[in-house]
């Protein structure tokens, strides 16, 4: 008979919220928190770029020595990188995590947030491409308006995802041996 997984309820399908888990050693915390740390590294890059773009749109200025074309390119790279990040998560990361973690299942929290983000992000990307290609004149207030359509859900999502991958949550669902076997 196999040992029950620590932190998993009697049905084997999720955490037992009543169970108080023992404290983690520093090494255990680090191992359980590895995915959160790794994800936060990517998310901090998105936060920095978002902040740079949004600050410029809000103030009506661009960073010194940055042409409009370079600025638009930064925005388009942000869109591309975020889209690729979400695609990798949805194809490779979330399906595995969803086997034990409800937040990563289709049509729940995190995937719903992806859809809400991309409703605005896709329009933002289209606007930046139109400006780059000369089909529209660039206007800071339009850029800000478009960023406002998905900014709140993006920032919430960046925080929620890291929180879900944090040590205290991960240990409810996974053993250290299982985490070590994950391909990412």
CSV table of C-alpha atoms in Angstrom, one decimal:
chain,number,residue,atom,x,y,z
A,1,UNK,CA,0.0,0.0,0.0
A,2,UNK,CA,1.4,3.4,-0.9
A,3,UNK,CA,1.8,6.2,1.5
A,4,UNK,CA,-0.7,9.1,1.1
A,5,UNK,CA,0.9,12.1,-0.4
A,6,UNK,CA,1.4,14.7,2.3
A,7,UNK,CA,-1.1,17.6,1.9
A,8,UNK,CA,-3.4,15.6,-0.4
A,9,UNK,CA,-7.0,15.0,0.8
A,10,UNK,CA,-8.4,11.6,1.3
A,11,UNK,CA,-9.8,11.5,-2.3
A,12,UNK,CA,-6.3,12.0,-3.7
A,13,UNK,CA,-7.6,14.9,-5.8
A,14,UNK,CA,-6.5,18.0,-4.0
A,15,UNK,CA,-5.2,19.6,-0.9
A,16,UNK,CA,-6.7,18.8,2.5
A,17,UNK,CA,-7.2,22.3,3.8
A,18,UNK,CA,-7.6,21.0,7.3
A,19,UNK,CA,-4.1,19.4,7.4
A,20,UNK,CA,-1.4,21.5,8.9
A,21,UNK,CA,1.8,20.8,7.1
A,22,UNK,CA,5.1,20.7,8.9
A,23,UNK,CA,7.6,23.6,8.4
A,24,UNK,CA,9.9,23.3,5.4
A,25,UNK,CA,13.6,23.4,5.7
A,26,UNK,CA,15.4,26.1,3.7
A,27,UNK,CA,16.4,23.5,1.1
A,28,UNK,CA,12.8,22.1,0.8
A,29,UNK,CA,11.4,25.6,0.5
A,30,UNK,CA,13.9,26.4,-2.3
A,31,UNK,CA,12.9,23.2,-4.2
A,32,UNK,CA,9.2,23.8,-3.8
A,33,UNK,CA,9.5,27.4,-4.7
A,34,UNK,CA,11.8,26.8,-7.8
A,35,UNK,CA,9.0,27.2,-10.4
A,36,UNK,CA,7.7,30.4,-8.7
A,37,UNK,CA,11.2,31.9,-8.8
A,38,UNK,CA,11.6,30.9,-12.4
A,39,UNK,CA,8.2,32.2,-13.4
A,40,UNK,CA,8.8,35.5,-11.5
A,41,UNK,CA,12.0,36.1,-13.5
A,42,UNK,CA,9.9,36.0,-16.7
A,43,UNK,CA,7.1,38.0,-15.2
A,44,UNK,CA,9.5,40.7,-13.9
A,45,UNK,CA,10.7,41.2,-17.4
A,46,UNK,CA,7.1,41.7,-18.6
A,47,UNK,CA,6.4,44.1,-15.7
A,48,UNK,CA,9.5,46.2,-16.6
A,49,UNK,CA,8.6,46.4,-20.2
A,50,UNK,CA,4.9,47.1,-19.5
A,51,UNK,CA,6.0,49.9,-17.0
A,52,UNK,CA,8.3,51.5,-19.6
A,53,UNK,CA,5.7,51.4,-22.3
A,54,UNK,CA,2.8,52.6,-20.1
A,55,UNK,CA,4.9,55.4,-18.5
A,56,UNK,CA,5.8,56.7,-22.0
A,57,UNK,CA,2.2,56.5,-23.1
A,58,UNK,CA,1.0,58.3,-20.0
A,59,UNK,CA,3.6,61.0,-20.1
A,60,UNK,CA,3.6,61.5,-23.9
A,61,UNK,CA,7.4,60.9,-24.1
A,62,UNK,CA,9.7,58.2,-25.2
A,63,UNK,CA,13.0,57.2,-23.6
A,64,UNK,CA,15.9,59.4,-24.7
A,65,UNK,CA,17.6,58.5,-28.0
A,66,UNK,CA,14.7,56.2,-28.9
A,67,UNK,CA,13.1,56.6,-32.2
A,68,UNK,CA,9.4,56.0,-32.7
A,69,UNK,CA,10.2,52.9,-34.7
A,70,UNK,CA,12.4,51.5,-31.9
A,71,UNK,CA,9.7,52.3,-29.4
A,72,UNK,CA,7.1,50.5,-31.5
A,73,UNK,CA,9.5,47.6,-31.8
A,74,UNK,CA,9.8,47.4,-28.0
A,75,UNK,CA,6.0,47.2,-27.8
A,76,UNK,CA,5.7,44.6,-30.5
A,77,UNK,CA,8.5,42.5,-28.8
A,78,UNK,CA,6.5,42.7,-25.6
A,79,UNK,CA,3.4,41.4,-27.4
A,80,UNK,CA,5.3,38.6,-29.1
A,81,UNK,CA,7.2,37.5,-25.9
A,82,UNK,CA,4.0,37.5,-23.8
A,83,UNK,CA,2.2,35.5,-26.5
A,84,UNK,CA,5.0,33.0,-26.7
A,85,UNK,CA,5.2,32.7,-22.9
A,86,UNK,CA,1.4,32.0,-22.7
A,87,UNK,CA,1.6,29.5,-25.5
A,88,UNK,CA,4.4,27.6,-23.8
A,89,UNK,CA,2.4,27.6,-20.5
A,90,UNK,CA,-0.8,26.4,-22.2
A,91,UNK,CA,0.9,23.6,-24.2
A,92,UNK,CA,3.6,22.4,-21.9
A,93,UNK,CA,3.2,23.6,-18.3
A,94,UNK,CA,-0.4,24.0,-17.4
A,95,UNK,CA,-1.6,20.5,-18.6
A,96,UNK,CA,0.9,18.8,-16.3
A,97,UNK,CA,0.1,21.1,-13.3
A,98,UNK,CA,-3.6,20.7,-14.0
A,99,UNK,CA,-3.4,17.0,-13.2
A,100,UNK,CA,-3.4,18.0,-9.5
A,101,UNK,CA,-3.9,21.8,-9.3
A,102,UNK,CA,-7.4,23.2,-10.1
A,103,UNK,CA,-6.1,26.7,-10.9
A,104,UNK,CA,-4.4,25.4,-14.0
A,105,UNK,CA,-7.4,23.5,-15.4
A,106,UNK,CA,-9.0,24.8,-18.6
A,107,UNK,CA,-11.6,27.5,-18.2
A,108,UNK,CA,-10.5,28.3,-14.7
A,109,UNK,CA,-8.6,31.2,-13.2
A,110,UNK,CA,-5.3,31.3,-15.0
A,111,UNK,CA,-6.4,30.3,-18.5
A,112,UNK,CA,-9.4,32.6,-18.3
A,113,UNK,CA,-7.0,35.4,-17.5
A,114,UNK,CA,-4.9,34.5,-20.5
A,115,UNK,CA,-8.0,34.9,-22.7
A,116,UNK,CA,-8.9,38.2,-21.1
A,117,UNK,CA,-5.3,39.5,-21.6
A,118,UNK,CA,-5.2,38.5,-25.2
A,119,UNK,CA,-8.5,40.2,-26.0
A,120,UNK,CA,-6.7,43.5,-25.3
A,121,UNK,CA,-3.1,42.5,-26.2
A,122,UNK,CA,-4.1,41.4,-29.7
A,123,UNK,CA,-5.7,44.8,-30.4
A,124,UNK,CA,-2.7,46.6,-28.9
A,125,UNK,CA,-0.3,44.6,-31.1
A,126,UNK,CA,-2.5,45.3,-34.2
A,127,UNK,CA,-2.3,49.1,-33.4
A,128,UNK,CA,1.4,49.0,-33.0
A,129,UNK,CA,1.8,47.2,-36.3
A,130,UNK,CA,-0.4,49.7,-38.0
A,131,UNK,CA,1.7,52.5,-36.6
A,132,UNK,CA,4.9,50.8,-37.6
A,133,UNK,CA,3.6,50.2,-41.1
A,134,UNK,CA,2.4,53.8,-41.5
A,135,UNK,CA,-1.3,52.8,-41.7
A,136,UNK,CA,-2.1,54.8,-38.5
A,137,UNK,CA,-0.4,57.8,-36.8
A,138,UNK,CA,1.0,56.9,-33.4
A,139,UNK,CA,-0.9,58.6,-30.5
A,140,UNK,CA,0.2,58.1,-26.9
A,141,UNK,CA,-3.4,58.4,-25.6
A,142,UNK,CA,-4.5,55.6,-27.9
A,143,UNK,CA,-1.7,53.4,-26.8
A,144,UNK,CA,-2.6,54.1,-23.2
A,145,UNK,CA,-6.3,53.4,-23.9
A,146,UNK,CA,-5.4,50.0,-25.4
A,147,UNK,CA,-3.1,49.1,-22.6
A,148,UNK,CA,-5.7,50.0,-20.1
A,149,UNK,CA,-8.0,47.4,-21.6
A,150,UNK,CA,-5.8,44.5,-20.3
A,151,UNK,CA,-3.5,46.0,-17.8
A,152,UNK,CA,-5.3,45.2,-14.6
A,153,UNK,CA,-5.9,41.5,-15.6
A,154,UNK,CA,-2.3,41.2,-16.8
A,155,UNK,CA,-0.8,42.4,-13.5
A,156,UNK,CA,-3.3,40.3,-11.5
A,157,UNK,CA,-2.4,37.3,-13.6
A,158,UNK,CA,1.4,37.8,-13.2
A,159,UNK,CA,1.0,37.8,-9.4
A,160,UNK,CA,-1.6,35.0,-9.3
A,161,UNK,CA,0.5,32.6,-11.3
A,162,UNK,CA,3.6,33.1,-9.1
A,163,UNK,CA,1.4,32.7,-6.0
A,164,UNK,CA,0.0,29.4,-7.3
A,165,UNK,CA,3.6,28.2,-8.0
A,166,UNK,CA,4.8,29.2,-4.5
A,167,UNK,CA,6.3,26.7,-2.1
A,168,UNK,CA,3.4,26.7,0.3
A,169,UNK,CA,0.9,26.0,-2.4
A,170,UNK,CA,2.9,23.5,-4.4
A,171,UNK,CA,3.6,21.3,-1.4
A,172,UNK,CA,-0.2,20.8,-1.0
A,173,UNK,CA,-0.2,19.0,-4.4
A,174,UNK,CA,3.2,17.6,-5.1
A,175,UNK,CA,5.9,15.7,-3.4
A,176,UNK,CA,9.5,16.8,-3.8
A,177,UNK,CA,10.2,13.7,-5.8
A,178,UNK,CA,7.4,14.6,-8.2
A,179,UNK,CA,8.7,18.1,-8.6
A,180,UNK,CA,12.1,16.8,-9.4
A,181,UNK,CA,10.7,14.7,-12.2
A,182,UNK,CA,9.0,17.6,-13.9
A,183,UNK,CA,10.6,18.5,-17.2
A,184,UNK,CA,10.6,22.3,-16.5
